[in-house]
Coordinates of C-alpha atoms and ligand atoms in Angstrom, one line a residue:
M292 CA 10.3 -22.6 -25.0
R293 CA 13.3 -21.6 -23.0
D294 CA 17.1 -22.1 -22.8
S295 CA 18.3 -25.7 -22.4
S296 CA 20.0 -25.3 -19.2
A297 CA 17.1 -24.2 -17.4
E298 CA 15.1 -27.1 -18.9
S299 CA 17.8 -29.7 -18.3
S300 CA 18.0 -28.7 -14.5
S301 CA 14.2 -28.6 -14.2
Y302 CA 13.3 -31.9 -15.7
A303 CA 16.0 -34.2 -14.2
P304 CA 14.3 -33.8 -10.8
C305 CA 11.1 -35.1 -12.1
R306 CA 12.6 -38.1 -13.6
R307 CA 14.7 -39.0 -10.5
R308 CA 11.9 -38.8 -8.0
A309 CA 9.8 -42.0 -7.3
T310 CA 6.4 -40.2 -7.9
G311 CA 7.4 -38.7 -11.1
M312 CA 8.5 -42.3 -12.5
A313 CA 5.4 -43.9 -11.2
R314 CA 3.3 -41.6 -13.4
F315 CA 5.8 -41.4 -16.3
V316 CA 6.5 -45.1 -16.9
P317 CA 3.0 -46.6 -17.1
L318 CA 2.0 -43.7 -19.5
L319 CA 4.5 -44.9 -22.1
I320 CA 3.8 -48.5 -21.6
L321 CA 0.1 -48.0 -22.1
L322 CA 0.4 -45.7 -25.0
P323 CA 3.4 -46.4 -27.1
A324 CA 4.6 -43.7 -29.2
L325 CA 3.3 -43.6 -32.7
A326 CA 6.5 -42.0 -34.3
C327 CA 9.8 -42.4 -32.4
G328 CA 12.1 -41.2 -35.3
Q329 CA 14.6 -44.1 -35.5
K330 CA 12.2 -46.9 -35.3
S331 CA 9.6 -46.2 -37.9
D332 CA 9.0 -43.5 -40.5
G333 CA 5.3 -44.2 -40.1
P334 CA 2.9 -44.8 -43.3
S335 CA 4.4 -43.8 -46.4
I336 CA 1.6 -41.8 -47.8
K337 CA 2.0 -38.2 -46.2
L338 CA -0.7 -35.6 -46.4
D339 CA -2.5 -33.0 -44.3
Q340 CA -4.8 -35.2 -42.0
V341 CA -7.3 -32.5 -41.4
G342 CA -7.6 -31.3 -45.1
Y343 CA -7.4 -28.9 -48.0
P344 CA -9.5 -26.0 -49.0
A345 CA -11.6 -26.7 -51.9
D346 CA -10.0 -24.1 -54.2
A347 CA -6.3 -24.6 -53.0
P348 CA -3.5 -26.8 -54.5
K349 CA -3.7 -30.3 -53.0
V350 CA -0.7 -32.3 -52.8
A351 CA 0.3 -35.6 -50.9
L352 CA 3.7 -37.1 -50.8
V353 CA 4.8 -40.8 -51.1
S354 CA 8.1 -42.0 -49.8
V355 CA 8.4 -45.5 -51.3
P356 CA 8.8 -45.7 -55.1
A357 CA 5.3 -46.1 -56.9
R358 CA 3.7 -45.0 -60.0
T359 CA 0.0 -44.1 -59.6
F360 CA -2.6 -43.2 -57.0
Q361 CA -6.1 -42.8 -56.6
V362 CA -8.3 -40.7 -54.2
K363 CA -11.3 -42.5 -52.9
R364 CA -14.4 -41.5 -50.9
S365 CA -14.0 -42.6 -47.4
G366 CA -17.7 -43.6 -47.0
D367 CA -18.1 -45.9 -49.9
S368 CA -14.4 -46.2 -51.3
V369 CA -15.5 -45.0 -54.8
V370 CA -12.8 -43.7 -56.8
V371 CA -13.1 -39.9 -57.4
F372 CA -9.7 -39.1 -58.6
K373 CA -6.7 -40.9 -60.6
G374 CA -3.2 -39.7 -61.0
T375 CA 0.4 -40.4 -61.8
L376 CA 2.9 -39.6 -59.2
S377 CA 5.9 -37.3 -60.0
A378 CA 9.6 -38.1 -60.3
G379 CA 11.1 -38.7 -57.0
A380 CA 12.9 -35.8 -55.3
T381 CA 15.4 -36.2 -52.4
D382 CA 14.7 -34.1 -49.3
L383 CA 18.1 -33.4 -47.8
N384 CA 16.6 -32.6 -44.3
S385 CA 15.1 -36.1 -43.8
R386 CA 16.8 -38.1 -46.7
D387 CA 13.5 -39.1 -47.6
V388 CA 13.0 -39.6 -51.4
V389 CA 9.3 -38.4 -52.1
Q390 CA 6.9 -38.5 -55.0
A391 CA 4.1 -35.8 -55.2
A392 CA 0.5 -37.0 -55.6
D393 CA -1.2 -33.8 -57.1
F394 CA -4.9 -33.9 -56.9
S395 CA -5.7 -30.4 -57.1
G396 CA -8.4 -30.9 -59.6
L397 CA -10.5 -32.5 -56.9
R398 CA -12.7 -29.7 -55.6
T399 CA -15.8 -31.6 -54.3
V400 CA -16.5 -31.2 -50.7
G401 CA -16.2 -34.6 -48.8
T402 CA -14.1 -37.0 -46.9
Y403 CA -11.4 -38.9 -48.7
Y404 CA -8.4 -41.0 -48.6
L405 CA -5.5 -41.8 -51.1
E406 CA -4.7 -45.2 -52.2
V407 CA -1.3 -46.0 -53.9
P408 CA -1.0 -49.5 -55.4
G409 CA 1.7 -51.4 -53.7
V410 CA 2.1 -48.9 -50.8
G411 CA -1.2 -48.8 -49.1
R412 CA -3.8 -46.1 -48.0
S413 CA -3.4 -42.9 -46.3
S414 CA -5.2 -41.2 -43.3
N415 CA -8.6 -39.7 -44.0
F416 CA -8.8 -36.1 -44.9
S417 CA -11.4 -33.6 -45.9
I418 CA -12.0 -31.1 -48.7
G419 CA -14.3 -28.2 -47.7
P420 CA -14.6 -24.6 -47.5
D421 CA -14.2 -24.3 -43.8
V422 CA -11.9 -27.3 -43.3
F423 CA -9.6 -25.8 -40.6
S424 CA -12.4 -24.2 -38.4
R425 CA -12.1 -27.2 -36.1
T426 CA -8.6 -27.0 -35.7
Y427 CA -8.6 -23.5 -35.0
Y428 CA -11.3 -24.0 -32.5
L429 CA -9.1 -26.6 -30.6
A430 CA -5.8 -24.6 -31.0
M431 CA -7.2 -21.4 -29.7
R432 CA -9.3 -23.1 -27.1
A433 CA -5.9 -24.7 -25.8
F434 CA -5.2 -21.3 -24.4
Y435 CA -8.2 -21.7 -22.0
G436 CA -6.7 -24.9 -20.9
Q437 CA -3.6 -23.2 -20.0
R438 CA -5.4 -20.7 -17.6
C439 CA -3.8 -20.2 -14.3
G440 CA -5.7 -19.1 -11.0
T441 CA -8.9 -20.4 -12.0
S442 CA -10.6 -23.8 -12.5
V443 CA -10.6 -25.0 -16.2
D444 CA -13.2 -27.5 -17.7
L445 CA -13.2 -28.5 -21.4
G446 CA -16.2 -30.6 -20.8
P447 CA -18.8 -31.7 -21.9
E448 CA -16.9 -32.2 -24.9
F449 CA -13.8 -33.4 -23.4
P450 CA -15.4 -34.5 -20.0
E451 CA -12.2 -35.1 -18.0
Y452 CA -10.2 -32.6 -19.1
K453 CA -10.1 -30.2 -16.2
H454 CA -8.2 -28.9 -13.4
A455 CA -9.2 -26.9 -10.1
A456 CA -8.2 -23.4 -9.5
C457 CA -4.2 -23.3 -9.2
H458 CA -1.4 -20.8 -7.9
L459 CA -3.7 -18.8 -6.1
E460 CA -0.9 -17.5 -3.5
G461 CA 2.0 -15.5 -4.5
S462 CA 4.7 -13.2 -3.0
F463 CA 7.5 -11.0 -3.9
H464 CA 10.7 -12.8 -4.4
A465 CA 13.8 -11.0 -2.9
S466 CA 15.0 -10.3 -6.3
S467 CA 12.1 -8.1 -7.0
G468 CA 12.8 -5.4 -4.9
K469 CA 9.7 -5.6 -2.7
Q470 CA 8.6 -8.0 -0.1
G471 CA 5.4 -9.4 1.2
R472 CA 2.5 -11.1 -0.4
L473 CA 1.3 -10.3 -3.9
D474 CA -1.0 -13.2 -5.3
N475 CA -1.3 -11.8 -8.9
V476 CA -3.5 -14.6 -10.1
G477 CA -4.2 -15.1 -13.7
G478 CA -2.4 -15.4 -17.0
W479 CA -1.5 -18.8 -18.8
H480 CA 0.8 -21.5 -17.9
D481 CA 3.6 -20.9 -20.3
A482 CA 4.3 -24.3 -21.7
G483 CA 4.7 -27.8 -20.3
D484 CA 5.4 -26.3 -16.9
Y485 CA 3.3 -23.8 -14.8
G486 CA 5.4 -20.7 -14.9
R487 CA 4.2 -17.3 -16.3
Y488 CA 6.7 -15.3 -18.3
M489 CA 6.2 -11.9 -19.5
V490 CA 8.5 -12.1 -22.5
N491 CA 6.9 -15.1 -23.9
S492 CA 3.6 -13.6 -23.1
G493 CA 4.7 -10.8 -24.9
I494 CA 5.2 -12.4 -28.2
A495 CA 2.2 -14.9 -27.8
T496 CA -0.3 -12.2 -26.7
G497 CA 0.8 -9.8 -29.5
T498 CA 0.5 -12.6 -32.1
L499 CA -3.0 -13.5 -31.1
L500 CA -4.2 -9.8 -31.0
W501 CA -2.8 -9.3 -34.5
A502 CA -4.7 -12.7 -35.6
F503 CA -7.7 -10.8 -34.5
E504 CA -6.8 -7.6 -35.9
M505 CA -6.0 -8.9 -39.4
F506 CA -8.3 -11.8 -39.6
G507 CA -11.2 -11.3 -37.3
S508 CA -13.9 -11.6 -39.9
N509 CA -12.8 -15.2 -40.3
L510 CA -13.3 -15.8 -36.6
K511 CA -16.3 -13.9 -35.6
G512 CA -18.7 -16.9 -35.9
I513 CA -16.4 -19.2 -33.8
K514 CA -17.4 -19.7 -30.3
L515 CA -14.8 -21.1 -28.0
N516 CA -17.1 -22.3 -25.3
I517 CA -15.2 -20.6 -22.6
P518 CA -16.8 -18.9 -19.5
E519 CA -17.0 -15.6 -21.0
T520 CA -18.8 -16.7 -24.5
G521 CA -21.7 -14.7 -25.3
N522 CA -20.6 -11.6 -23.5
G523 CA -20.5 -9.7 -26.7
T524 CA -16.9 -9.6 -27.2
P525 CA -15.4 -12.1 -29.8
D526 CA -14.1 -15.1 -27.8
I527 CA -10.4 -14.7 -29.1
L528 CA -10.3 -11.5 -27.4
N529 CA -12.1 -12.9 -24.3
E530 CA -9.2 -15.4 -24.0
V531 CA -6.4 -13.2 -24.5
R532 CA -7.7 -10.8 -22.0
W533 CA -7.2 -13.6 -19.5
N534 CA -3.6 -13.3 -20.0
L535 CA -3.4 -9.7 -20.7
E536 CA -4.9 -8.8 -17.2
W537 CA -2.1 -10.6 -15.5
M538 CA 0.6 -9.0 -17.7
L539 CA -0.9 -5.6 -16.6
K540 CA -0.7 -6.8 -13.0
M541 CA 3.0 -7.5 -13.6
Q542 CA 3.5 -3.7 -14.0
D543 CA 4.9 -1.9 -10.9
D544 CA 4.0 1.6 -10.1
D545 CA 6.9 3.0 -11.8
G546 CA 5.8 1.5 -15.2
G547 CA 8.4 -1.2 -15.3
A548 CA 7.3 -4.9 -15.5
W549 CA 8.8 -7.9 -13.7
H550 CA 10.2 -10.6 -15.9
K551 CA 8.3 -13.6 -14.5
Q552 CA 6.1 -15.2 -11.8
T553 CA 7.2 -18.9 -11.3
S554 CA 8.2 -21.1 -8.4
E555 CA 11.9 -21.2 -7.6
H556 CA 12.3 -24.5 -9.5
F557 CA 9.9 -26.6 -11.8
C558 CA 7.4 -28.9 -10.0
D559 CA 6.9 -32.5 -10.6
F560 CA 4.6 -33.9 -13.3
I561 CA 1.6 -33.1 -11.3
M562 CA -1.8 -31.3 -11.9
P563 CA -1.5 -27.5 -11.5
E564 CA -3.9 -27.4 -8.3
E565 CA -1.4 -30.0 -6.9
D566 CA 1.5 -27.6 -7.2
H567 CA 1.9 -25.7 -4.0
L568 CA 5.2 -24.3 -4.4
P569 CA 5.0 -20.6 -3.8
S570 CA 4.5 -18.5 -6.9
E571 CA 6.9 -15.7 -6.8
L572 CA 7.5 -12.4 -8.7
I573 CA 10.8 -12.5 -9.7
G574 CA 13.1 -9.5 -10.7
T575 CA 16.8 -8.7 -11.6
G576 CA 18.0 -8.6 -8.2
K577 CA 19.1 -5.1 -8.1
P578 CA 17.7 -1.7 -8.8
P579 CA 15.3 -1.2 -10.8
Y580 CA 14.5 -4.7 -10.6
K581 CA 12.2 -4.9 -13.7
S582 CA 13.6 -5.8 -17.0
T583 CA 13.6 -3.6 -20.1
C584 CA 12.4 -6.7 -22.5
A585 CA 9.6 -7.5 -20.3
T586 CA 8.5 -3.8 -19.9
A587 CA 8.8 -3.1 -23.6
D588 CA 7.0 -6.3 -24.7
L589 CA 4.1 -5.2 -22.3
A590 CA 4.3 -1.7 -23.9
A591 CA 3.9 -3.3 -27.4
D592 CA 1.0 -5.7 -26.3
A593 CA -0.9 -3.1 -24.5
A594 CA -0.7 -0.7 -27.3
I595 CA -2.1 -3.2 -29.7
A596 CA -4.9 -3.9 -27.0
A597 CA -5.6 -0.2 -26.7
R598 CA -6.8 -0.2 -30.5
V599 CA -8.3 -3.8 -30.6
Y600 CA -10.4 -3.6 -27.6
Q601 CA -11.7 -0.2 -28.3
P602 CA -15.0 -1.2 -29.9
F603 CA -15.8 -3.8 -27.1
D604 CA -14.5 -2.2 -23.8
K605 CA -13.5 1.5 -24.0
D606 CA -12.1 1.5 -20.3
F607 CA -10.0 -1.6 -20.8
A608 CA -8.6 -0.1 -24.0
A609 CA -7.9 3.1 -22.2
R610 CA -6.2 1.2 -19.3
N611 CA -4.1 -0.7 -21.8
L612 CA -2.9 2.5 -23.4
R613 CA -2.0 4.1 -20.0
A614 CA 0.0 1.0 -19.1
A615 CA 1.7 1.2 -22.5
R616 CA 2.8 4.8 -22.2
A617 CA 4.2 4.1 -18.6
A618 CA 6.0 1.2 -19.9
W619 CA 7.5 3.1 -22.8
V620 CA 8.8 5.9 -20.4
W621 CA 10.3 3.3 -18.1
A622 CA 12.0 1.5 -20.9
E623 CA 13.4 4.9 -22.3
R624 CA 14.8 5.6 -18.9
Y625 CA 16.3 1.9 -18.4
P626 CA 17.0 1.0 -22.1
D627 CA 19.2 -2.2 -21.4
V628 CA 18.2 -3.9 -18.0
T629 CA 18.7 -7.5 -18.8
F630 CA 17.5 -10.5 -17.0
K631 CA 19.4 -13.5 -15.7
N632 CA 18.0 -16.0 -13.3
P633 CA 18.9 -14.9 -9.7
P634 CA 20.7 -17.4 -7.3
G635 CA 18.3 -20.3 -6.4
I636 CA 16.0 -20.0 -9.4
S637 CA 16.0 -22.5 -12.0
T638 CA 12.7 -22.0 -14.1
G639 CA 12.9 -20.6 -17.7
E640 CA 15.1 -17.7 -18.0
Y641 CA 13.9 -16.1 -21.4
G642 CA 17.2 -14.2 -21.0
D643 CA 17.9 -11.6 -23.8
S644 CA 21.0 -9.5 -24.0
D645 CA 19.4 -6.9 -26.3
C646 CA 16.2 -5.3 -25.6
G647 CA 16.4 -2.9 -28.6
D648 CA 14.0 -5.0 -30.9
E649 CA 11.6 -5.0 -28.0
R650 CA 11.5 -1.3 -27.8
L651 CA 11.4 -1.1 -31.6
W652 CA 8.2 -3.1 -31.7
A653 CA 6.7 -1.0 -28.6
A654 CA 7.4 2.2 -30.6
A655 CA 5.8 1.0 -33.8
E656 CA 2.5 -0.4 -31.9
L657 CA 2.3 3.0 -29.8
W658 CA 2.6 5.1 -32.9
R659 CA 0.3 2.9 -34.9
T660 CA -2.2 3.4 -32.0
T661 CA -1.8 7.0 -31.1
G662 CA 0.1 8.7 -34.1
E663 CA 2.3 10.5 -31.9
A664 CA 5.5 11.8 -33.3
Q665 CA 7.8 10.8 -30.4
Y666 CA 7.2 6.9 -31.1
N667 CA 7.4 7.5 -34.9
R668 CA 10.8 9.3 -34.5
F669 CA 12.1 6.3 -32.4
F670 CA 11.2 3.7 -34.9
V671 CA 12.7 6.0 -37.9
D672 CA 15.9 6.4 -36.0
H673 CA 16.4 2.8 -35.2
Y674 CA 14.5 0.5 -37.8
A675 CA 17.3 0.2 -40.4
S676 CA 19.5 -1.8 -38.4
Y677 CA 16.8 -4.6 -37.9
L678 CA 16.0 -5.0 -41.7
A679 CA 18.1 -8.1 -41.7
S680 CA 15.9 -9.7 -39.0
L681 CA 13.4 -10.3 -41.8
R682 CA 15.5 -12.6 -43.8
A683 CA 15.9 -15.2 -41.1
L684 CA 13.0 -15.6 -38.7
D685 CA 14.7 -16.9 -35.6
A686 CA 13.0 -19.9 -33.9
E687 CA 13.3 -18.3 -30.6
T688 CA 11.0 -15.4 -31.6
W689 CA 10.3 -14.5 -28.1
R690 CA 13.9 -13.0 -28.2
V691 CA 13.8 -11.5 -31.8
V692 CA 10.7 -9.4 -32.0
A693 CA 12.2 -6.9 -34.5
P694 CA 9.9 -8.6 -37.4
M695 CA 6.9 -7.6 -35.3
G696 CA 7.9 -4.1 -35.1
L697 CA 8.9 -3.6 -38.7
W698 CA 5.7 -5.5 -39.8
A699 CA 3.5 -3.3 -37.5
Y700 CA 5.0 -0.3 -39.0
A701 CA 4.3 -1.5 -42.6
M702 CA 0.7 -2.5 -41.8
A703 CA -0.2 0.6 -39.8
A704 CA -1.3 2.5 -43.2
R705 CA -1.1 5.9 -41.4
P706 CA -0.7 8.9 -43.5
D707 CA 2.1 10.2 -41.2
A708 CA 4.5 7.3 -41.8
D709 CA 8.0 8.2 -43.0
P710 CA 8.0 7.6 -46.6
S711 CA 11.5 6.1 -46.9
A712 CA 11.2 4.1 -43.7
L713 CA 7.8 2.6 -45.0
A714 CA 9.3 2.0 -48.5
A715 CA 12.3 0.3 -47.0
V716 CA 10.4 -2.0 -44.4
R717 CA 7.8 -3.1 -47.1
K718 CA 10.5 -3.8 -49.6
A719 CA 12.5 -5.8 -47.1
A720 CA 9.4 -7.8 -45.9
L721 CA 8.2 -8.5 -49.3
E722 CA 11.6 -9.7 -50.4
A723 CA 12.1 -11.9 -47.5
A724 CA 8.5 -13.4 -48.2
R725 CA 9.3 -13.9 -51.8
K726 CA 12.5 -15.9 -50.9
T727 CA 10.6 -17.7 -48.4
V728 CA 8.1 -18.7 -51.1
E729 CA 10.9 -19.8 -53.6
R730 CA 12.5 -21.9 -50.8
T731 CA 9.2 -23.6 -50.0
R732 CA 8.6 -24.4 -53.5
R733 CA 12.2 -26.1 -53.8
N734 CA 11.7 -28.0 -50.8
P735 CA 10.4 -31.7 -51.4
Y736 CA 8.2 -31.3 -48.3
H737 CA 7.0 -27.8 -49.4
I738 CA 8.2 -26.2 -46.1
S739 CA 9.9 -23.0 -45.6
L740 CA 12.4 -24.3 -43.1
G741 CA 16.0 -23.7 -44.4
E742 CA 19.3 -25.7 -43.6
G743 CA 19.8 -25.4 -39.9
D744 CA 16.2 -24.5 -38.9
F745 CA 15.6 -27.9 -37.4
R746 CA 16.2 -26.4 -33.9
W747 CA 14.2 -26.1 -30.6
G748 CA 10.8 -25.2 -31.6
S749 CA 11.3 -25.7 -35.3
N750 CA 7.5 -26.3 -35.6
G751 CA 6.9 -22.8 -34.3
L752 CA 9.3 -21.6 -36.9
V753 CA 7.2 -23.5 -39.5
A754 CA 4.2 -21.7 -38.3
N755 CA 6.3 -18.4 -38.1
Y756 CA 7.0 -18.6 -41.6
G757 CA 3.6 -19.0 -42.4
M758 CA 2.8 -15.8 -40.4
E759 CA 5.5 -14.0 -42.6
L760 CA 4.0 -15.0 -45.7
L761 CA 0.3 -14.1 -44.6
I762 CA 1.7 -10.7 -43.4
A763 CA 3.3 -10.3 -46.8
N764 CA 0.0 -11.0 -48.5
A765 CA -1.6 -8.5 -46.4
L766 CA 0.9 -5.9 -47.6
S767 CA 0.8 -6.9 -51.3
P768 CA -1.9 -9.6 -52.0
D769 CA -0.1 -12.7 -53.8
R770 CA -1.5 -16.1 -53.9
S771 CA 1.7 -17.7 -53.9
S772 CA 2.3 -16.4 -50.4
V773 CA -0.8 -17.9 -49.2
E774 CA -0.2 -21.2 -50.8
A775 CA 3.1 -21.3 -49.3
A776 CA 1.6 -20.5 -45.8
L777 CA -0.9 -23.5 -46.5
D778 CA 2.1 -25.7 -47.4
N779 CA 3.7 -25.0 -44.0
L780 CA 0.3 -25.7 -42.4
H781 CA 0.0 -29.2 -44.0
Y782 CA 3.5 -30.1 -42.8
L783 CA 2.2 -29.6 -39.1
L784 CA -0.8 -31.5 -39.6
G785 CA 0.7 -34.5 -41.3
R786 CA 2.6 -34.1 -44.4
N787 CA 6.0 -34.7 -42.9
T788 CA 8.5 -37.6 -42.6
F789 CA 6.7 -39.0 -39.6
S790 CA 3.0 -38.8 -41.2
I791 CA 2.2 -37.4 -37.7
S792 CA -0.1 -34.6 -37.0
W793 CA 1.8 -32.2 -34.5
V794 CA -1.4 -30.9 -33.0
T795 CA -3.0 -33.1 -30.4
Q796 CA -6.3 -34.8 -30.9
V797 CA -6.4 -33.3 -34.5
G798 CA -6.0 -35.7 -37.6
Q799 CA -6.0 -39.5 -37.7
H800 CA -2.5 -39.9 -36.3
P801 CA -1.6 -37.2 -33.9
F802 CA 1.1 -37.1 -31.5
R803 CA 0.3 -38.6 -28.2
H804 CA 3.0 -37.7 -25.4
P805 CA 3.7 -33.9 -25.1
H806 CA 5.9 -32.6 -22.5
H807 CA 2.7 -31.1 -20.7
R808 CA 2.0 -31.6 -17.0
P809 CA -1.8 -31.7 -17.2
S810 CA -1.5 -34.2 -20.1
G811 CA 1.1 -36.3 -18.3
A812 CA -0.3 -36.3 -14.7
G813 CA -4.2 -36.5 -15.7
H814 CA -5.8 -40.0 -16.2
N815 CA -6.9 -39.3 -19.8
P816 CA -5.8 -41.7 -22.5
A817 CA -5.2 -38.9 -24.9
P818 CA -3.3 -35.5 -24.2
W819 CA -5.1 -32.2 -23.9
P820 CA -6.6 -31.3 -27.2
G821 CA -5.1 -28.6 -29.7
L822 CA -1.7 -28.5 -28.5
L823 CA 1.2 -28.0 -31.0
S824 CA 4.4 -29.9 -30.3
G825 CA 7.9 -28.3 -30.6
G826 CA 9.0 -30.5 -33.5
P827 CA 12.4 -32.0 -34.7
N828 CA 15.4 -30.5 -33.0
A829 CA 18.8 -31.6 -34.2
D830 CA 20.5 -29.8 -31.3
R831 CA 19.3 -32.8 -29.2
Q832 CA 19.4 -30.8 -25.6
D833 CA 17.5 -33.6 -23.8
P834 CA 18.3 -37.1 -22.8
V835 CA 15.5 -38.7 -25.1
L836 CA 17.1 -37.0 -28.2
G837 CA 20.5 -37.6 -27.1
A838 CA 19.8 -41.4 -27.2
L839 CA 18.6 -41.4 -30.7
P840 CA 21.1 -42.9 -33.3
A841 CA 23.9 -40.6 -34.3
G842 CA 23.8 -39.5 -37.8
L843 CA 19.9 -39.1 -37.9
P844 CA 19.1 -36.3 -40.5
P845 CA 17.9 -33.2 -38.8
A846 CA 14.1 -33.5 -39.8
K847 CA 14.1 -37.0 -38.0
V848 CA 15.5 -35.8 -34.7
Y849 CA 12.3 -36.0 -32.9
S850 CA 10.6 -38.4 -30.3
D851 CA 6.9 -38.5 -29.4
D852 CA 8.0 -38.9 -25.8
Q853 CA 7.1 -36.9 -22.8
G854 CA 10.5 -36.7 -21.7
S855 CA 11.8 -35.0 -24.7
Y856 CA 11.3 -31.4 -23.7
A857 CA 13.4 -30.4 -26.5
S858 CA 11.3 -31.8 -29.2
N859 CA 7.9 -32.4 -27.8
E860 CA 7.0 -29.6 -25.4
I861 CA 4.0 -27.3 -26.1
C862 CA 4.5 -23.5 -25.5
I863 CA 2.2 -20.6 -25.7
N864 CA 4.5 -18.7 -28.4
W865 CA 4.4 -21.3 -31.0
Q866 CA 0.8 -22.2 -30.1
A867 CA 0.0 -18.6 -31.1
M868 CA 1.7 -18.8 -34.3
L869 CA -0.2 -21.8 -35.1
V870 CA -3.6 -19.9 -34.4
F871 CA -2.4 -16.9 -36.6
L872 CA -1.7 -19.4 -39.4
L873 CA -5.1 -21.1 -39.0
A874 CA -7.0 -17.8 -38.8
G875 CA -5.2 -16.5 -41.9
V876 CA -6.0 -19.4 -44.1
M877 CA -9.7 -20.0 -43.0
Q878 CA -12.3 -18.7 -45.3
Ligands
LIG1198 ZN1 -1.8 -22.2 -12.1

């Protein structure tokens, strides 16, 4: 996810060029959008198309007036549950009036559908103990699909989903302070484009490492079928290492990290191996050339990696700790070197005018890993002014990482924690989560988004609220937090105004047209699997959203259209939050 100006300037060339259009138009004709906001609200029975854990609450929503419902077994249509719908409630964000069908009493493992007399039948869904493991597998494996600098093949399960090795040649851009060739192969393609960005890698990589650190026991048995599978290291860590290795290479000898490695502008909608624009290390254009936000994010991620990889690869863990320390020293020396795209560069900027929160996160992680007083002192001196960030989790979480720093301190459980800092952070985190639970319960769609949250990456924010709730549960176990996290997941997987699953190839009615080059340029009938859409965005920063009718309620400003980069792009930061949420609710 990036600022709209960079995207607008990037996407327009793809649409103007004949080659881009030739690929773009037939796709839309062959595969008409399942849900295009203004045209159809889709089926009126809204539920999680993946399913519900057997022991959790199970609620579907019905958006046309009705009285009763039945749950039927999908194999033989035998009725297994009957119920009465609740009174209607008006959802202000979508203007839907929804009635709840509560079938929490049904706990038998199986595959089912809902039937509502006079309305119709729902998508199929499952009830089971491990209902989300397949979705986790696809969502985490999607990172493998984003690998840069190597060939990728999702076969034999997805036989034609592959690309050849890409972006093998790189060089220093003049803004980097160096010159000549530096290939710097590796990392993940950031989003629908092929750039690699340290700041967004920072939040994505840190979130995934936390998913393993907190929920590793849920994930141990899940093989991702990636090249490293079977090497003795859990596959989530194998996959994250692919990106970490690239991040470490973005660190200069003086400890600072360059901001990004991209071409000068976005390429057409082509496969990655067809993109021959030079891949360049891009800096700030003047000394010290590296940026504080990128460097502090690297310090945070590498500090987490130093403890997480310790049992599996001591040398790699040690290398990460050295990198984290060097990055910390650099960021102390240069606390506020911000980044703006230098002249001639129009790829994602990931600009951030304040890197204090990145340094707070780095301090918390370095202290958590090493216990050294200097990092603790920095955190204690600075945390108080960031407590408010826990009350409103910004959708652009790559820019606001203070919650990561605060949560890291609270979860560290170190005896040398400052008692008053620890108490203040715990109190703020738990209070924020309690308010999120209350807001989720009041919302007719049972989501945590507040008024004004339907912005760029709103689905990522839904997952991020889920993350907040699961962290609160880790700090102070509370079933209501976990249930509210599950509610947010149900929204992403189909219990929404469009009755659409916002994860590709997951559920009976997933979205089909992500702003994602390998999906748009390939010849497969369906997009690459396991990818989360950005979601409804009332700010309408792209022409597709701009053409939707005026006055649409915010939750309906979405189009399943490849051209809608502001509502239908995929991105590693919200993909990581989806993985965290799935990992946390799996059993
Ligand atoms: Zn690549």
